[in-house]
Coordinates of N, CA and C in Angstrom, one line a residue:
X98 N -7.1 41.0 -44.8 CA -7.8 40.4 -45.9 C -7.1 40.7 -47.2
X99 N -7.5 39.9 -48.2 CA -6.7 39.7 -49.5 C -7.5 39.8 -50.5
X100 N -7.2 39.9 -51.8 CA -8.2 39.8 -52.1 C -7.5 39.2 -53.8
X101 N -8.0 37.8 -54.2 CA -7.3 37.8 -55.5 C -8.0 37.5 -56.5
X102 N -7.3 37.9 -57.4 CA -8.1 37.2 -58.7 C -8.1 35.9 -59.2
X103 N -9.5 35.7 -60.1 CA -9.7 33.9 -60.1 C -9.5 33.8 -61.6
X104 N -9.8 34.9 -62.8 CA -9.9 34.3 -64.1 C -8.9 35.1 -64.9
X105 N -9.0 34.8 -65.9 CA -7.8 35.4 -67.0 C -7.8 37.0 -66.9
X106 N -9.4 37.2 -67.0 CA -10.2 39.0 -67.7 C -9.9 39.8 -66.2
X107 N -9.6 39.2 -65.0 CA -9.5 39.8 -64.2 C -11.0 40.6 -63.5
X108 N -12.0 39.9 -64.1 CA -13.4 40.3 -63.5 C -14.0 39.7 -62.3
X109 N -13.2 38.8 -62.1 CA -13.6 37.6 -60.5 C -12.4 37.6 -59.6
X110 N -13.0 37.7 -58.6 CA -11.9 37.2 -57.2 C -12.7 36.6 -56.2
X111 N -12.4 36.4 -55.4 CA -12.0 35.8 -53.8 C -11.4 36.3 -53.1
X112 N -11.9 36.6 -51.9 CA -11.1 37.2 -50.5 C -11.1 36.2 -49.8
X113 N -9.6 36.4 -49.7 CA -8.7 35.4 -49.0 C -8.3 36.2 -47.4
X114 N -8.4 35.4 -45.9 CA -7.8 35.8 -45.1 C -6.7 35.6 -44.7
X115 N -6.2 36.2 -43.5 CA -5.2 35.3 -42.6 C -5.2 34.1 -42.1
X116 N -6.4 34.1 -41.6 CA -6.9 32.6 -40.9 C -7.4 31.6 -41.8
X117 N -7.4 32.1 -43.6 CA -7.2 30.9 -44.1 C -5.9 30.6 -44.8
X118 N -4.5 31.7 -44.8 CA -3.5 31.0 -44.9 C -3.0 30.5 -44.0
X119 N -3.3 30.6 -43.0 CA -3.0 29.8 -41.4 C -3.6 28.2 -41.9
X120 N -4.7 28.1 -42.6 CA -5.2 26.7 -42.5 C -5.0 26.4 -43.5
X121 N -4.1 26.9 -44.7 CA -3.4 26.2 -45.7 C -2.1 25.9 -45.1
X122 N -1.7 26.7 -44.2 CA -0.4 26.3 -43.7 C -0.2 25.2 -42.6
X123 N -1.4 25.2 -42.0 CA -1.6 24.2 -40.7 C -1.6 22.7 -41.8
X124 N -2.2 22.5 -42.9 CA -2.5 21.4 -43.5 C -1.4 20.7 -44.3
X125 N -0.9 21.9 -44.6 CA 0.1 21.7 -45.9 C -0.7 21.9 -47.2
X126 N -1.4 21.8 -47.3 CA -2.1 22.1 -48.5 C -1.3 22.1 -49.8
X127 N -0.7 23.4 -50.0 CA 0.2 23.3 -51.2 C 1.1 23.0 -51.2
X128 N 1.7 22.0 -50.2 CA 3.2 21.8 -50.9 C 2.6 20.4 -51.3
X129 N 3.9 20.4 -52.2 CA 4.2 19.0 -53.6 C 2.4 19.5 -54.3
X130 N 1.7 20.2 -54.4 CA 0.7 20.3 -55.1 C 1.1 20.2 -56.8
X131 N 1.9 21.5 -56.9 CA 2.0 21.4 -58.4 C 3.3 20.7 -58.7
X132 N 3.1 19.9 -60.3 CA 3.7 19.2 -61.0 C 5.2 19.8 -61.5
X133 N 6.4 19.0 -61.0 CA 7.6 19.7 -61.5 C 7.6 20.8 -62.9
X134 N 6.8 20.4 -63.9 CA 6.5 21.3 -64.8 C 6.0 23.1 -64.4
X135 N 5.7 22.8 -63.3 CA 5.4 24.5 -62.4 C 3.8 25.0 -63.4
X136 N 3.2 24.2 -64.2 CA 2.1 24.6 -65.3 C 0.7 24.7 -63.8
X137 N -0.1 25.5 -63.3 CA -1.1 25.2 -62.6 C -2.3 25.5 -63.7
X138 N -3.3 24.2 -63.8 CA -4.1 23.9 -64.0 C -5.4 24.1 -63.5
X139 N -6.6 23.4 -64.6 CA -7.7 23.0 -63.5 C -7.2 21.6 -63.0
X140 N -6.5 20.3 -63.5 CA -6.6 19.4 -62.7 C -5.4 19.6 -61.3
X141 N -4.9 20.8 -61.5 CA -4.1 20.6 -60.4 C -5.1 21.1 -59.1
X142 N -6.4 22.1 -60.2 CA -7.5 22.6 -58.8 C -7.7 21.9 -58.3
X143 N -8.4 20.3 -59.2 CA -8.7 19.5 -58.6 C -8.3 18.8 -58.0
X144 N -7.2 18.2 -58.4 CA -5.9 17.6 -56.8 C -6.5 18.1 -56.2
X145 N -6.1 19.7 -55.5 CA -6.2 20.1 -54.5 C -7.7 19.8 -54.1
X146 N -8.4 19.8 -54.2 CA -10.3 19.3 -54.0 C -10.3 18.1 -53.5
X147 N -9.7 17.5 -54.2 CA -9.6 15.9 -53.4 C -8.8 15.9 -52.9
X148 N -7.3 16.7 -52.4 CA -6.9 16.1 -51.0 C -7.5 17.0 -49.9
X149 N -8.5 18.1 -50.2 CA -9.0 18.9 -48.9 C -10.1 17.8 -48.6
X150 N -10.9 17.4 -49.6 CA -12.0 16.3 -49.4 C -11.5 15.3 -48.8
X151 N -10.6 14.9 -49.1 CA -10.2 13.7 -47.8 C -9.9 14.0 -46.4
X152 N -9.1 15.2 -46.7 CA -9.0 15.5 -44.8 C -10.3 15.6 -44.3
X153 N -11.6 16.4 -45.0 CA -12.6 16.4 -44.4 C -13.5 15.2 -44.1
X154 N -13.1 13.8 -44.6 CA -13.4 12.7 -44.3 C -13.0 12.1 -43.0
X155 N -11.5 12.5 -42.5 CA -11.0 12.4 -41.7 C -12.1 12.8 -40.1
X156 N -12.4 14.0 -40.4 CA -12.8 15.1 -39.1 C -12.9 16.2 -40.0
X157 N -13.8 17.0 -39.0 CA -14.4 18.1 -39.7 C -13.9 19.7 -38.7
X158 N -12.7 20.2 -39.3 CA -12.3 21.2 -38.2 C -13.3 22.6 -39.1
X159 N -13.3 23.6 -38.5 CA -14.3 24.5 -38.6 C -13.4 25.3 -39.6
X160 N -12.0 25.2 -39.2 CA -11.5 26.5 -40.3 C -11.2 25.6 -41.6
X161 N -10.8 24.3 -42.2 CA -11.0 23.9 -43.2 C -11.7 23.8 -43.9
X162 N -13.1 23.8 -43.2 CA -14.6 23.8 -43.5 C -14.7 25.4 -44.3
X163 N -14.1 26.4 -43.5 CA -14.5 27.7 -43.5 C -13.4 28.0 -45.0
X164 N -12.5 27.4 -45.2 CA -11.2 27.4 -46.4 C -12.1 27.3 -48.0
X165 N -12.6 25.8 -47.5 CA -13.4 25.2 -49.0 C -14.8 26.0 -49.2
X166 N -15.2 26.9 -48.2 CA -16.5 26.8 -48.6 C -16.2 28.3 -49.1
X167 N -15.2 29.4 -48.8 CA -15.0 30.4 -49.1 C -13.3 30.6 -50.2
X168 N -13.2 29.7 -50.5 CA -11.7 29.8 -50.9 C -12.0 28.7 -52.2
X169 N -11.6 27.6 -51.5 CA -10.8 26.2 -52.6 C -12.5 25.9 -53.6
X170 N -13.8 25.7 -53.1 CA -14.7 25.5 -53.8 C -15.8 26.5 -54.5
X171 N -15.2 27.7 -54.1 CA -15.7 28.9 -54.2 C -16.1 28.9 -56.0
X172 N -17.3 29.4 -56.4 CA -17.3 29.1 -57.3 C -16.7 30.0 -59.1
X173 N -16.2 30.8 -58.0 CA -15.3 31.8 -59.3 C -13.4 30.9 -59.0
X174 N -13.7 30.5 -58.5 CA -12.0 29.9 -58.3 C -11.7 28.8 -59.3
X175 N -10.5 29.7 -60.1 CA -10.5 28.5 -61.3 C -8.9 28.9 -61.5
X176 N -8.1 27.7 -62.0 CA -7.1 27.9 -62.2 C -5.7 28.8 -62.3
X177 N -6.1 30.0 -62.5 CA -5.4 31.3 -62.7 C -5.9 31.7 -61.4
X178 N -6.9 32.0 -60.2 CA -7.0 31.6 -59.2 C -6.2 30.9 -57.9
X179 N -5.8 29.9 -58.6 CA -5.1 29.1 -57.4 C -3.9 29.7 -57.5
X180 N -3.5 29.9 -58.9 CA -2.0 30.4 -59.4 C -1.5 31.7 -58.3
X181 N -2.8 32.7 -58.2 CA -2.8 33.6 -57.6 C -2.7 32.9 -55.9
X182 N -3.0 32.5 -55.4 CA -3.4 31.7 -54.2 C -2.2 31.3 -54.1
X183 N -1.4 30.8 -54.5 CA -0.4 30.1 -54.5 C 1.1 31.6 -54.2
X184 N 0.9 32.2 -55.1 CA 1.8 33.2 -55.1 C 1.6 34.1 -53.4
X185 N 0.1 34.2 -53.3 CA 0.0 34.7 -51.8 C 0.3 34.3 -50.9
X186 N 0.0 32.9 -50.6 CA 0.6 32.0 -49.5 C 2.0 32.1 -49.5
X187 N 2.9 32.1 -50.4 CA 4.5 32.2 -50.4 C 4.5 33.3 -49.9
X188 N 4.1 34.3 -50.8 CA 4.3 36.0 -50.1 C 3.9 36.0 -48.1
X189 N 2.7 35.8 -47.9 CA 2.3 35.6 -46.9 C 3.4 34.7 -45.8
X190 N 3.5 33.7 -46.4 CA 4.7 32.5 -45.5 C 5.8 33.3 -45.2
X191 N 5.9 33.9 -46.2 CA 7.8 34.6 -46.3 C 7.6 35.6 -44.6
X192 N 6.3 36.2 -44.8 CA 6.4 37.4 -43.9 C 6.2 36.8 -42.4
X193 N 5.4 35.5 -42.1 CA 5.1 34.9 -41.2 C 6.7 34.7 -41.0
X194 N 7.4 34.1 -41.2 CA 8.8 33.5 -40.9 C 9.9 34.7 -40.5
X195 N 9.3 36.1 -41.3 CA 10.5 36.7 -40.8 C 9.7 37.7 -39.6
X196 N 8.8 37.7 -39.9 CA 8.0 38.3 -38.3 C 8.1 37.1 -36.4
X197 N 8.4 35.8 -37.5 CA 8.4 34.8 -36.2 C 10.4 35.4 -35.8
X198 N 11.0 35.1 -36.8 CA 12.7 35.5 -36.2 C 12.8 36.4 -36.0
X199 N 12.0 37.6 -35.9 CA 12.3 38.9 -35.9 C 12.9 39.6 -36.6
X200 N 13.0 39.3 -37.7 CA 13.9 40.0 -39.0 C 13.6 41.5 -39.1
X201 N 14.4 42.3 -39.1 CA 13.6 44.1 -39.5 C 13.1 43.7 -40.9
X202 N 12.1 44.9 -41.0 CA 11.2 44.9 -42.7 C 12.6 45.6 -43.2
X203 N 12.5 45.1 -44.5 CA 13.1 45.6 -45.8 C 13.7 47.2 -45.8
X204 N 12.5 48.2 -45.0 CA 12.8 49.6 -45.1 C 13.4 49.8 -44.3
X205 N 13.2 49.5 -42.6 CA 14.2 49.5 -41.8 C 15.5 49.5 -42.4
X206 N 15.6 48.3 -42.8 CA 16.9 48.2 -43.0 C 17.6 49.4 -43.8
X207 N 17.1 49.6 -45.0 CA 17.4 50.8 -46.1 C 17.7 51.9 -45.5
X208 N 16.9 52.3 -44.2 CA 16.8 53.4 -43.5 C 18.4 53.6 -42.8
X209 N 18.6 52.1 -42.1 CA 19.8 52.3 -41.2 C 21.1 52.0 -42.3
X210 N 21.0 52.2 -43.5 CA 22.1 51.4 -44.3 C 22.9 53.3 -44.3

C-alpha cells in the first residue's frame, strides 16, 4: 500500500494499492494523458474521469470499479494528487519491469561492485 498526497498543504491523501496500479496498468490509463506541456491539471483530472467513465460504459470489471471509487473519484483527489499518482505508477512500473527481467536491486549491485 501507498499512500499519496492529493493537495498543495499536504493535509489529504489517498491510499493507493498494488492491485490498483495493476488496473492503471492493465487499462493504460495514463499514458498520452498529460499534454506535451507536462502541466497536470484539474482538466487533465478530468480527462482522466471521462476516459475511466467510458470504459465503465463498456463493462463493468470489479477492479476498475474498485480504482474510481477509491482512487480516480475519491473525493480528496485533486490535481497535485494525480501529479503524485502519476509519479507512483512510473516508480511502481519501473520496479514491475525490472522484477519481471530479473534485474538485481540497485544495492545488490553496489554490494558486488
Amino acid at each position: 500500500m501507498y499512500n499519496i498526497v492529493t493537495n498543495t498543504s499536504g493535509t489529504r491523501s489517498v491510499t493507493v494499492t498494488d492491485n490498483h496500479l495493476a488496473t492503471i496498468a492493465k487499462y493504460h490509463l495514463l499514458d498520452n494523458l498529460v499534454d506535451s506541456n507536462g502541466i497536470v491539471d484539474e482538466g487533465v483530472l478530468d480527462k482522466l474521469k471521462l476516459n475511466v467513465r467510458s470504459l465503465l460504459a463498456d463493462g463493468s470489471d470489479i477492479d476498475l470499479l474498485n480504482l474510481c471509487f477509491d482512487v480516480i473519484y475519491h473525493s480528496n483527489m485533486k490535481a497535485p494528487g494525480l501529479t503524485n499518482l502519476i509519479s507512483l505508477y512510473r516508480q511502481w512500473a519501473a520496479e514491475q519491469a525490472k522484477a519481471a527481467t530479473g534485474a538485481p536491486e540497485e544495492e545488490d549491485t553496489a554490494e558486488e561492485a
